[in-house]
mmCIF file of C-alpha atoms and ligand atoms in Angstrom:
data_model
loop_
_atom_site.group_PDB
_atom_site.id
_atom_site.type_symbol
_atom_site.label_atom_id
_atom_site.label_comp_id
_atom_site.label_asym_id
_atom_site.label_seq_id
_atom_site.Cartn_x
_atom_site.Cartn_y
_atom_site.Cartn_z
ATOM 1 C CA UNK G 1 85.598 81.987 115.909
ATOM 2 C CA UNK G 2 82.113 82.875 113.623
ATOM 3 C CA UNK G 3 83.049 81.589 110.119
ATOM 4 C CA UNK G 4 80.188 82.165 106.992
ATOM 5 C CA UNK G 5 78.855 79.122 106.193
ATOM 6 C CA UNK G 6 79.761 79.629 102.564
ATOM 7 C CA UNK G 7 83.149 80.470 103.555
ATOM 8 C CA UNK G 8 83.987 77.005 105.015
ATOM 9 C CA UNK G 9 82.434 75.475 102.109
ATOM 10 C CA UNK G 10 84.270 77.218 99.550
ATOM 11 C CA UNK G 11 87.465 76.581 101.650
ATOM 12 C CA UNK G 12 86.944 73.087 102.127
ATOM 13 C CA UNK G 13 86.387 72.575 98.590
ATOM 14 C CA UNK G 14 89.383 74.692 97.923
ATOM 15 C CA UNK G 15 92.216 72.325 100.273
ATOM 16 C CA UNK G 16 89.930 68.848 98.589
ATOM 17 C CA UNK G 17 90.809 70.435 95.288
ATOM 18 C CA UNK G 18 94.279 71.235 95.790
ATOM 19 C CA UNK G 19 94.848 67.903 97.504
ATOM 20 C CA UNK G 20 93.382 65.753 95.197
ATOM 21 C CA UNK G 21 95.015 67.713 92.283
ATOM 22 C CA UNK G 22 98.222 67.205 93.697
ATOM 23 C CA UNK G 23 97.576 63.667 94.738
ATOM 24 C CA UNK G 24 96.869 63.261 90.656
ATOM 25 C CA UNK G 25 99.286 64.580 89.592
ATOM 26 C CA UNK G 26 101.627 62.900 91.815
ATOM 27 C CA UNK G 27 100.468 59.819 89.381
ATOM 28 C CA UNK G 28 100.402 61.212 86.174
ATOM 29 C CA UNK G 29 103.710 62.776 86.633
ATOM 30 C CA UNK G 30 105.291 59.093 86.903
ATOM 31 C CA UNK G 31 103.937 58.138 83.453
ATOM 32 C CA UNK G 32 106.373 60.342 81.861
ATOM 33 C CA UNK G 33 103.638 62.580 79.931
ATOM 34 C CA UNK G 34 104.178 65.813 82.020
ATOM 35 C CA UNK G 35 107.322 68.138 80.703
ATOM 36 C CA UNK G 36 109.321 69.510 83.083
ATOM 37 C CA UNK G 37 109.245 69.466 86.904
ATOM 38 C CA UNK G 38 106.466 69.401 89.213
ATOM 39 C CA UNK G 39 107.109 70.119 93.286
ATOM 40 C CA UNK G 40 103.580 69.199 94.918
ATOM 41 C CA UNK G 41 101.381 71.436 97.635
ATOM 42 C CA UNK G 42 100.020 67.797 99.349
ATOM 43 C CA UNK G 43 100.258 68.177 103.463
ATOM 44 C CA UNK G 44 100.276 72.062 103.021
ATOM 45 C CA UNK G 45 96.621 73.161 101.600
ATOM 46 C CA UNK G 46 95.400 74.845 104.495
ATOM 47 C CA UNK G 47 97.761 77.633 104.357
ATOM 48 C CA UNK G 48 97.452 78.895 100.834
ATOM 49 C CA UNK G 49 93.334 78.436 101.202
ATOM 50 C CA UNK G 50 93.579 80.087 104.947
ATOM 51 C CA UNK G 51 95.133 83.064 103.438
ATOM 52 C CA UNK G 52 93.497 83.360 100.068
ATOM 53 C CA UNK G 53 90.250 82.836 101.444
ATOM 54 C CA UNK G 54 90.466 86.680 102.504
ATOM 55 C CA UNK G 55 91.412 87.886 99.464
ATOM 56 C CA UNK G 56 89.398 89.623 96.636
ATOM 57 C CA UNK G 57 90.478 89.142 92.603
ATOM 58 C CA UNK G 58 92.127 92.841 92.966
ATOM 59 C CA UNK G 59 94.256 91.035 95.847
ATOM 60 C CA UNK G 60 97.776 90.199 94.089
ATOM 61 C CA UNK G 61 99.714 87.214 95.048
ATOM 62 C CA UNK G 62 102.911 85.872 94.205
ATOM 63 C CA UNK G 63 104.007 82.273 94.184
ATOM 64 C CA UNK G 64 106.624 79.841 94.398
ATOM 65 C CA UNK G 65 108.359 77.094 92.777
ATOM 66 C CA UNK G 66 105.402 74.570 94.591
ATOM 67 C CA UNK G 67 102.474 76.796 93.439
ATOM 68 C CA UNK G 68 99.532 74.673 92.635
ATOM 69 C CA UNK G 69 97.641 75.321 95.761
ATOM 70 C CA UNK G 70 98.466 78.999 95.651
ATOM 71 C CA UNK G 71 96.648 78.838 92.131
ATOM 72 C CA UNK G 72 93.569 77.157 93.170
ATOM 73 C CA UNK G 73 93.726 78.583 96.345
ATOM 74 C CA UNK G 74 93.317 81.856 94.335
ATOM 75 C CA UNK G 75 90.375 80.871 92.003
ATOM 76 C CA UNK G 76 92.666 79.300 88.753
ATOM 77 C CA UNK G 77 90.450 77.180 87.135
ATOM 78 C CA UNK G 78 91.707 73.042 87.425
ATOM 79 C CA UNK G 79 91.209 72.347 83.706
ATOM 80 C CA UNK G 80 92.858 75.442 82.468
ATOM 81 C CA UNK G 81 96.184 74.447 85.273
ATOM 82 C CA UNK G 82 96.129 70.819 84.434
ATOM 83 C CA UNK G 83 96.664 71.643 80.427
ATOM 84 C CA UNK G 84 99.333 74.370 81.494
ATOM 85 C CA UNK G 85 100.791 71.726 83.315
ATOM 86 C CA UNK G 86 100.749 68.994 80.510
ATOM 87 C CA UNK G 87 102.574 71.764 78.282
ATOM 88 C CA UNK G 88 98.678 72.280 75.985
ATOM 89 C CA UNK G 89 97.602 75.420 73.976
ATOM 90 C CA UNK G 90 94.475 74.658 76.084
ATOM 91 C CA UNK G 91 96.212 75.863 79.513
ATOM 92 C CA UNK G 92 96.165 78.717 81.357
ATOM 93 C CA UNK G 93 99.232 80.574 79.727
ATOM 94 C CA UNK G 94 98.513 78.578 76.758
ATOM 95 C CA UNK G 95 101.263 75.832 78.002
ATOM 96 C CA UNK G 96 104.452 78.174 77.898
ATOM 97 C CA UNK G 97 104.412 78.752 81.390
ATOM 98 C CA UNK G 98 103.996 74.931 82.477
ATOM 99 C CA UNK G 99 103.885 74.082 86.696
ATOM 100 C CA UNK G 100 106.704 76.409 87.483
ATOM 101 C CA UNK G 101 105.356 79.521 85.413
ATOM 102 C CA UNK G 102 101.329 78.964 85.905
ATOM 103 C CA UNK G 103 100.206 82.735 86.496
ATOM 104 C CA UNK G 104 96.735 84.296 86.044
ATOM 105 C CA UNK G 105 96.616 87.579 86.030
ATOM 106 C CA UNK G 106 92.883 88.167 86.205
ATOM 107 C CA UNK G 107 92.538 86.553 89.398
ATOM 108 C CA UNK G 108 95.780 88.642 90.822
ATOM 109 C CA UNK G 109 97.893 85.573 90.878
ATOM 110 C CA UNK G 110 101.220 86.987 89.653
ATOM 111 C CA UNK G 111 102.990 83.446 88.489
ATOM 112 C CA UNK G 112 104.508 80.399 89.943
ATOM 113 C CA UNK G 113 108.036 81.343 90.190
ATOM 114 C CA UNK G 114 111.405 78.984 89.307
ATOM 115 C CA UNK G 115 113.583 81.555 91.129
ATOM 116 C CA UNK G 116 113.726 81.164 94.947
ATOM 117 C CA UNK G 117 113.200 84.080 96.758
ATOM 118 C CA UNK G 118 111.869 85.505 93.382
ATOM 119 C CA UNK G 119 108.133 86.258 94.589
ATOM 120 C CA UNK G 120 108.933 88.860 97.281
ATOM 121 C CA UNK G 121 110.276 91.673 95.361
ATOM 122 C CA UNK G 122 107.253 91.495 93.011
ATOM 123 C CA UNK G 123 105.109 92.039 95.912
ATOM 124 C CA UNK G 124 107.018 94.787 96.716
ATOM 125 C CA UNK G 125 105.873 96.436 92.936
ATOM 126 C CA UNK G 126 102.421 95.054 93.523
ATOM 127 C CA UNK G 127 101.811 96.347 96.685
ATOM 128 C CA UNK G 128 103.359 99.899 95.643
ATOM 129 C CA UNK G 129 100.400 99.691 92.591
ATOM 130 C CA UNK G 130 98.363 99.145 95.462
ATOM 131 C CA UNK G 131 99.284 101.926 97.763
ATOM 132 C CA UNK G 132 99.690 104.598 94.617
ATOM 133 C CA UNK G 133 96.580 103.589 92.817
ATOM 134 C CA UNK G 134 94.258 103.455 96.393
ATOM 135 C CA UNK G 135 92.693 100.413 95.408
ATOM 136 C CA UNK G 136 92.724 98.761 98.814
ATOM 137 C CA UNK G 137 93.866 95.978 97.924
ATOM 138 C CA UNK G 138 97.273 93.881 99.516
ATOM 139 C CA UNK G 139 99.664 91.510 97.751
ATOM 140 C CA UNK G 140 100.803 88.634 99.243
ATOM 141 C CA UNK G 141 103.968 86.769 98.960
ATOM 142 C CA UNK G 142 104.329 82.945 99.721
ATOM 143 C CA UNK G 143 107.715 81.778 100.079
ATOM 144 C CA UNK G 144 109.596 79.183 102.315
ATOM 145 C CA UNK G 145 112.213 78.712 104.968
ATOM 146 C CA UNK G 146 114.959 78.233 102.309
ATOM 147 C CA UNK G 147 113.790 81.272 100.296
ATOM 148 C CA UNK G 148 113.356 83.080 103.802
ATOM 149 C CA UNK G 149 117.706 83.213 103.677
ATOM 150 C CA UNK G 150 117.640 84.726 99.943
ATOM 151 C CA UNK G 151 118.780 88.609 100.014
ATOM 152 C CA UNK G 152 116.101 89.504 97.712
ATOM 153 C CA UNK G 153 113.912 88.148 100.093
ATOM 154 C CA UNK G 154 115.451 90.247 102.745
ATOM 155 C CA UNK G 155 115.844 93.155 100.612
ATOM 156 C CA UNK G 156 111.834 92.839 99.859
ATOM 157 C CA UNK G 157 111.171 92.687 103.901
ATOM 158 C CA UNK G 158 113.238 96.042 103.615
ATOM 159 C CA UNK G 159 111.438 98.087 100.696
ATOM 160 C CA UNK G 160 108.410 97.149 102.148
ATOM 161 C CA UNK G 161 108.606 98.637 105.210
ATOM 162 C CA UNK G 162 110.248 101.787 104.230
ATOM 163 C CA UNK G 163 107.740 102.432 101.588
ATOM 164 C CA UNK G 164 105.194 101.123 103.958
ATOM 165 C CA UNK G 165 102.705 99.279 101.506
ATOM 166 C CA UNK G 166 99.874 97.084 101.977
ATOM 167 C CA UNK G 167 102.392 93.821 101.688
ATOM 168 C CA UNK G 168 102.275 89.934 103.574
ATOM 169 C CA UNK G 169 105.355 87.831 103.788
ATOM 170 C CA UNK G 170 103.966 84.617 104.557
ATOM 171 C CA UNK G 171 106.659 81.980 105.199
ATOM 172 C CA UNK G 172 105.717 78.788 104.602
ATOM 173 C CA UNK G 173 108.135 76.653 106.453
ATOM 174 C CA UNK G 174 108.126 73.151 105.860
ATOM 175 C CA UNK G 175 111.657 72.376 107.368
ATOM 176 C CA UNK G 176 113.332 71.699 104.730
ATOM 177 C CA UNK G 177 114.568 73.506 101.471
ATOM 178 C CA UNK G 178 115.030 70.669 99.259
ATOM 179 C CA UNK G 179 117.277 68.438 101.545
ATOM 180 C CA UNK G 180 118.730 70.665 103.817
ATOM 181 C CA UNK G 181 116.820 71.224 107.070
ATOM 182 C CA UNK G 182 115.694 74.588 107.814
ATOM 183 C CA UNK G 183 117.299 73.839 111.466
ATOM 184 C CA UNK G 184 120.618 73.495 110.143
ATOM 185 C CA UNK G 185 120.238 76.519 107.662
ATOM 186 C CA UNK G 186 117.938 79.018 108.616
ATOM 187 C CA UNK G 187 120.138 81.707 111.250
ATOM 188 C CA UNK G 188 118.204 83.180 114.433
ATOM 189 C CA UNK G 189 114.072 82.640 113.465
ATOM 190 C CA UNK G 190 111.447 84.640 111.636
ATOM 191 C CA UNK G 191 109.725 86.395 114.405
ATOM 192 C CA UNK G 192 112.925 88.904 114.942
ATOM 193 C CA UNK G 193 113.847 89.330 111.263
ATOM 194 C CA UNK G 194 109.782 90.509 111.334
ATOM 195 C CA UNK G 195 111.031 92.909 114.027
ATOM 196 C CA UNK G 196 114.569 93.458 112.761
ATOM 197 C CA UNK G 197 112.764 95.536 109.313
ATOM 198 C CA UNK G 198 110.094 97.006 111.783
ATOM 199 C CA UNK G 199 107.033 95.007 110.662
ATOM 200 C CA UNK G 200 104.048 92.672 113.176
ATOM 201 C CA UNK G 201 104.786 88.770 113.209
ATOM 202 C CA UNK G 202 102.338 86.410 113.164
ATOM 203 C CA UNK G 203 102.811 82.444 113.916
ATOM 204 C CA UNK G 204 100.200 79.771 112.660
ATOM 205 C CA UNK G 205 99.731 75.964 112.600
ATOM 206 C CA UNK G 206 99.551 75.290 109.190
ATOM 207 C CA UNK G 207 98.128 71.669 109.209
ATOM 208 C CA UNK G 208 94.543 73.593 110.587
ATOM 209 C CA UNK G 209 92.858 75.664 108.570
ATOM 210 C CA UNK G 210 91.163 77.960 111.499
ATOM 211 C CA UNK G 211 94.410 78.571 112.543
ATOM 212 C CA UNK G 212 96.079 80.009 109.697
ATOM 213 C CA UNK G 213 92.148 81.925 108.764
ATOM 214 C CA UNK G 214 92.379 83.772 112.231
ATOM 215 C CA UNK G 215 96.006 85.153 111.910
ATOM 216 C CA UNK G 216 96.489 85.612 108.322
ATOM 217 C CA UNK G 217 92.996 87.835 108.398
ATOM 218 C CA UNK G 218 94.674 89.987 111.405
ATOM 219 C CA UNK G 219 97.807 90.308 109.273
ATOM 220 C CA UNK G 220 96.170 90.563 106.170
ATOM 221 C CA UNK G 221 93.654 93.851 108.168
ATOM 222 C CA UNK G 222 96.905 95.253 109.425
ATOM 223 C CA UNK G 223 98.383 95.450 105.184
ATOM 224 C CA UNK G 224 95.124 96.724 103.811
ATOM 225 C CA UNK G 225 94.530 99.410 107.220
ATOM 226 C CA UNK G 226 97.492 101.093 105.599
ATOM 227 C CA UNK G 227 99.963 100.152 108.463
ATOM 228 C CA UNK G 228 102.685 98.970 106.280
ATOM 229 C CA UNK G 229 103.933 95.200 105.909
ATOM 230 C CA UNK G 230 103.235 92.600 108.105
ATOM 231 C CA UNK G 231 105.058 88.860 108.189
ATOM 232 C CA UNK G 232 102.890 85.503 108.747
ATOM 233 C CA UNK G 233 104.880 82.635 109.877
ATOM 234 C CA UNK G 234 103.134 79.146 108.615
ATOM 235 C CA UNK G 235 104.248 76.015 110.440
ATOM 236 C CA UNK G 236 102.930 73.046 108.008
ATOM 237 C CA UNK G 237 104.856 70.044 106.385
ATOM 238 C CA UNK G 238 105.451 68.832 102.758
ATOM 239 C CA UNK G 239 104.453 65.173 102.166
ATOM 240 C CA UNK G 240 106.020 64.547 99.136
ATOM 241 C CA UNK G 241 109.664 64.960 97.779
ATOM 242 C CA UNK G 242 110.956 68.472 97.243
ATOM 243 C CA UNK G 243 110.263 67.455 93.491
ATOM 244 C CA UNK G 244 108.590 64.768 91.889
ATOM 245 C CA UNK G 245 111.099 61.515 91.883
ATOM 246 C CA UNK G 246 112.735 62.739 95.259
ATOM 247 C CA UNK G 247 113.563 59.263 96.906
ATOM 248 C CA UNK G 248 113.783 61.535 100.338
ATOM 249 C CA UNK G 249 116.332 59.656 102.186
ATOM 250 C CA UNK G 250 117.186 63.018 104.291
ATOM 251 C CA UNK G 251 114.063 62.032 106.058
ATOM 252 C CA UNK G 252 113.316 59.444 108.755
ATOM 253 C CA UNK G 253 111.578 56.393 107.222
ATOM 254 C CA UNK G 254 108.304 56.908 109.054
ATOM 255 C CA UNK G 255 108.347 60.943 108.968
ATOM 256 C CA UNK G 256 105.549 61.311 106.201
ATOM 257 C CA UNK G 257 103.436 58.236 107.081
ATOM 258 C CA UNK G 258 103.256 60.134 110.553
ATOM 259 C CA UNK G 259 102.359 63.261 109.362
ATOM 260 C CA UNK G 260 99.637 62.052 107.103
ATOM 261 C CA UNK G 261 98.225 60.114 109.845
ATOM 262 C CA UNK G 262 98.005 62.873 112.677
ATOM 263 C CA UNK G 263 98.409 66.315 111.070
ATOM 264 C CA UNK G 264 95.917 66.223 107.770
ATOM 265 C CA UNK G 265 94.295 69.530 107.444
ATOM 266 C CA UNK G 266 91.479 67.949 105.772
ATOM 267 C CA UNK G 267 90.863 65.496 108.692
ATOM 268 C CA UNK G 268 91.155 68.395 110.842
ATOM 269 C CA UNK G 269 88.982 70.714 109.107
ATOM 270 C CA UNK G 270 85.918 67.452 109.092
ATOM 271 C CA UNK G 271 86.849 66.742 112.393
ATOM 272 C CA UNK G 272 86.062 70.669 113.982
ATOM 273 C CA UNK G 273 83.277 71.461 111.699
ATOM 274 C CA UNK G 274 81.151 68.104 112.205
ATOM 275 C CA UNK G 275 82.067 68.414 115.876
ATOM 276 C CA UNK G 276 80.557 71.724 115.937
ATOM 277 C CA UNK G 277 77.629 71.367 113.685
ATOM 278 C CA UNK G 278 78.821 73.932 111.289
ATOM 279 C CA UNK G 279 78.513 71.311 108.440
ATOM 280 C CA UNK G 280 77.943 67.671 108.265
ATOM 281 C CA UNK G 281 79.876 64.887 107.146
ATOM 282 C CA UNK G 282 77.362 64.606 103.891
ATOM 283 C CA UNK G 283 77.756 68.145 103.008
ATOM 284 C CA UNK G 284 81.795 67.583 102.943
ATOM 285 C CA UNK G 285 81.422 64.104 101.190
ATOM 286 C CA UNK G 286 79.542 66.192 98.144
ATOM 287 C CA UNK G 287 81.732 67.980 97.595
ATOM 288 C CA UNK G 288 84.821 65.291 97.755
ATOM 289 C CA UNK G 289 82.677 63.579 94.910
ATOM 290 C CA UNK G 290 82.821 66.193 92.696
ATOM 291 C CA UNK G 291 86.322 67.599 93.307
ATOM 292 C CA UNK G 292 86.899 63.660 92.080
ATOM 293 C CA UNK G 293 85.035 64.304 89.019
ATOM 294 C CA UNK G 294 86.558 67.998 88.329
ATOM 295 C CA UNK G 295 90.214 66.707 88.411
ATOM 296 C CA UNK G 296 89.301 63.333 86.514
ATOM 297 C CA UNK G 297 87.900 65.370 83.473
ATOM 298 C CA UNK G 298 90.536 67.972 83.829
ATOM 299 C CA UNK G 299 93.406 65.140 83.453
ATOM 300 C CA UNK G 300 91.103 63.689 80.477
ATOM 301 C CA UNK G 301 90.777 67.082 78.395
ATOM 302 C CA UNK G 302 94.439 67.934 79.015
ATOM 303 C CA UNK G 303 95.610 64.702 77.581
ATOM 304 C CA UNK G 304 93.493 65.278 74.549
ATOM 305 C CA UNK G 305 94.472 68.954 73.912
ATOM 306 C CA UNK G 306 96.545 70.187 71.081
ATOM 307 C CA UNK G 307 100.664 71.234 71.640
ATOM 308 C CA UNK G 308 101.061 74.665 71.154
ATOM 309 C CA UNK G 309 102.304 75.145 67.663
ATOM 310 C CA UNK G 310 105.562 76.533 65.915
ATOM 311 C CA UNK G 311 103.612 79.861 65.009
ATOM 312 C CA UNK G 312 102.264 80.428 68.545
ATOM 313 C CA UNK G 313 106.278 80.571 69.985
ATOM 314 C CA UNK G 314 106.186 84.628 70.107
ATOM 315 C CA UNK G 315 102.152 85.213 71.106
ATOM 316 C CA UNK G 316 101.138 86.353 74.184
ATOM 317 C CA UNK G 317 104.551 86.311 75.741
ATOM 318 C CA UNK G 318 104.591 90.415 76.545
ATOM 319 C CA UNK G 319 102.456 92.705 77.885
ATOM 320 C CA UNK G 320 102.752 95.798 76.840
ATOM 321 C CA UNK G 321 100.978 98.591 79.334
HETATM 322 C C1 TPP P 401 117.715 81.487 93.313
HETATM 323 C C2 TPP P 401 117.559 79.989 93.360
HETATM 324 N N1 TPP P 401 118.430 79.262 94.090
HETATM 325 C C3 TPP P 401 118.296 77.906 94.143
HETATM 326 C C4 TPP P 401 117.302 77.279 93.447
HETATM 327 C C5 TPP P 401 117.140 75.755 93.527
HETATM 328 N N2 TPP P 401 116.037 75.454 94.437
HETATM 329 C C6 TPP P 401 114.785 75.227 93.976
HETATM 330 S S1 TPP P 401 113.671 74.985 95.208
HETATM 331 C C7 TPP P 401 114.876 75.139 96.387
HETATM 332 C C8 TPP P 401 114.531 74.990 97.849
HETATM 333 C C9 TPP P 401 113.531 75.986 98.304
HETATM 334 O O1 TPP P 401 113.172 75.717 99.619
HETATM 335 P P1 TPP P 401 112.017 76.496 100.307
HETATM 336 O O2 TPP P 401 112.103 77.947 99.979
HETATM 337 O O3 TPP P 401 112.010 76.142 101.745
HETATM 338 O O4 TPP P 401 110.697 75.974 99.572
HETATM 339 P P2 TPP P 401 110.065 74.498 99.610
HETATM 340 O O5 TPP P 401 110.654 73.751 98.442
HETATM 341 O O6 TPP P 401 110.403 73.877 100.899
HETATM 342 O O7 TPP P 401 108.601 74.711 99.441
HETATM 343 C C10 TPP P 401 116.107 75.400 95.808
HETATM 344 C C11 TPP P 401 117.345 75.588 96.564
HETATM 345 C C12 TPP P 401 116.428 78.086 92.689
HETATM 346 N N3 TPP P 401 115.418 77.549 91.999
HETATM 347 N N4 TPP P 401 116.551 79.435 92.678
HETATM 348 MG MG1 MG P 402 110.940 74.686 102.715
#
């Protein structure tokens, strides 16, 4: 497969981002300074930046509960998400969204989203904007193998194909919804729920990058043709707890050391595009050099921002249209 040069550089420095972000916070989070939960993207990167990287700013996605990656993935600023994160009238939604609520509108990322099963149905409204106002865009839903069971989930799979707008249901499955194993919990399998509501299925490796760039851009060209809905099926793994202080022990003892070792999208991604001569180890260890410097300075100005004050409680909450 031809990829731009500039396209495997931005994506590369996309999945170090998100990685390296999430490997951060991962740290921070333990010192007791971050309110709230945090559920981290780490082992999964190449999915949200395989997809994204074929999207435009008029593109919509929506997110989940684990929606760093989706963020970056999508072109959110790390300093702006780091203070959002750390609760600071500096962040993104000036701190009143925090990890589960991080949403940009300007890029077309719709929110983070503490409901499971919660992103779907606003891709359903997004994509109808889409279709009515003849924009060309698609909207994109993320969402896992737990949320894959929710009825609004279903429901979404549903109203998208009857109304037959540019819409992508990509499942990230990661085997597990919290503790329970997607095995024991998730009935029959994605590819004929795809067909059950009439829509193309599409299965990916989601620990390499070229995989999940090839198959989301087919169903991503399939959305914005205007042939209705399409479903992309992600196979990747989660290296961290569900949520940040998960002690995991629903998992075998060497499950994560494994996966780190043999299915890191990053290694991957060096290993195929060195190997090819698309890019050279130097040009990738740039940019890991100053993804290190991004996210240090991000963590630094976050911990220095102001709190949001009493008198900000009630600003920029609604939208009116
Ligand atoms: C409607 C709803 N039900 C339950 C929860 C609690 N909950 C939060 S995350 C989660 C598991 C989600 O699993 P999955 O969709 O596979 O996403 P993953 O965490 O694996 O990325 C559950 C049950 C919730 N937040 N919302
Ligand atoms: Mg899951």
């Amino acid at each position: 497969m031809q990829i731009a040069r500039d396209i495997l550089t931005r994506s590369y420095r996309s999945m170090r981002t998100i990685r390296d972000f999430e490997e951060r916070l991962h740290v921070e989070f333990a010192t007791g300074d971050i309110p709230g939960f945090v559920h981290l993207y780490c082992g999964e990167e190449a999915s949200g930046v395989g997809v994204c990287a074929h999207l435009t700013d008029t593109d919509t996605i929506a997110s989940t509960h684990r929606g760093h990656g989706h963020c970056i993935a999508k072109g959110v600023g790390v300093d702006g998400m780091m203070a959002e994160i750390y609760g600071r009238r500096s962040g993104v939604c000036r701190g009143k969204g925090g990890s589960m609520h991080i949403a940009d509108l300007s890029l077309g990322m719709l929110g983070a989203n503490g409901i499971v099963g919660g992103g779907p149905p606003l891709i359903c409204g997004a994509a109808l904007s889409h279709k009515t106002l003849k924009d060309g865009a698609v909207a994109v839903a993320f969402y896992g193998d737990g949320a894959s069971n929710e009825g609004s989930t279903l429901e979404s799979l549903n109203l998208a194909s009857v109304w037959k707008v540019p819409a992508v249901f990509v499942v990230e499955d990661n085997g597990y919804g919290e503790a329970t194993g997607a095995s024991y919990a998730v009935a029959g399998n994605q590819k004929d729920r795809a067909a059950g509501f009439g829509m193309p299925y599409f299965e990916c490796d989601g620990n390499d990058f070229f995989s999940v760039y090839e198959t989301a851009g087919e169903a991503i060209e399939h959305a914005r043709k205007g042939n209705g809905p399409a479903m992309l099926h992600v196979h990747l793994a989660r290296w961290y707890g569900h949520f940040e202080g998960d002690a995991m022990t629903y998992r075998a003892a060497d499950e994560v050391a494994k996966l780190r070792a043999e299915h890191d999208c990053l290694v991957n991604f060096r290993r195929k595009v060195v190997g090819a001569g698309l890019l050279e180890d130097s040009d990738l260890d740039t940019i890991d050099t100053a993804v290190k410097d991004e996210i240090e300075a991000a963590v630094v100005a976050a911990r220095k921002a102001p709190l949001p004050e009493d008198a900000d409680l009630m600003k920029d909450v609604y939208v009116s249209y």
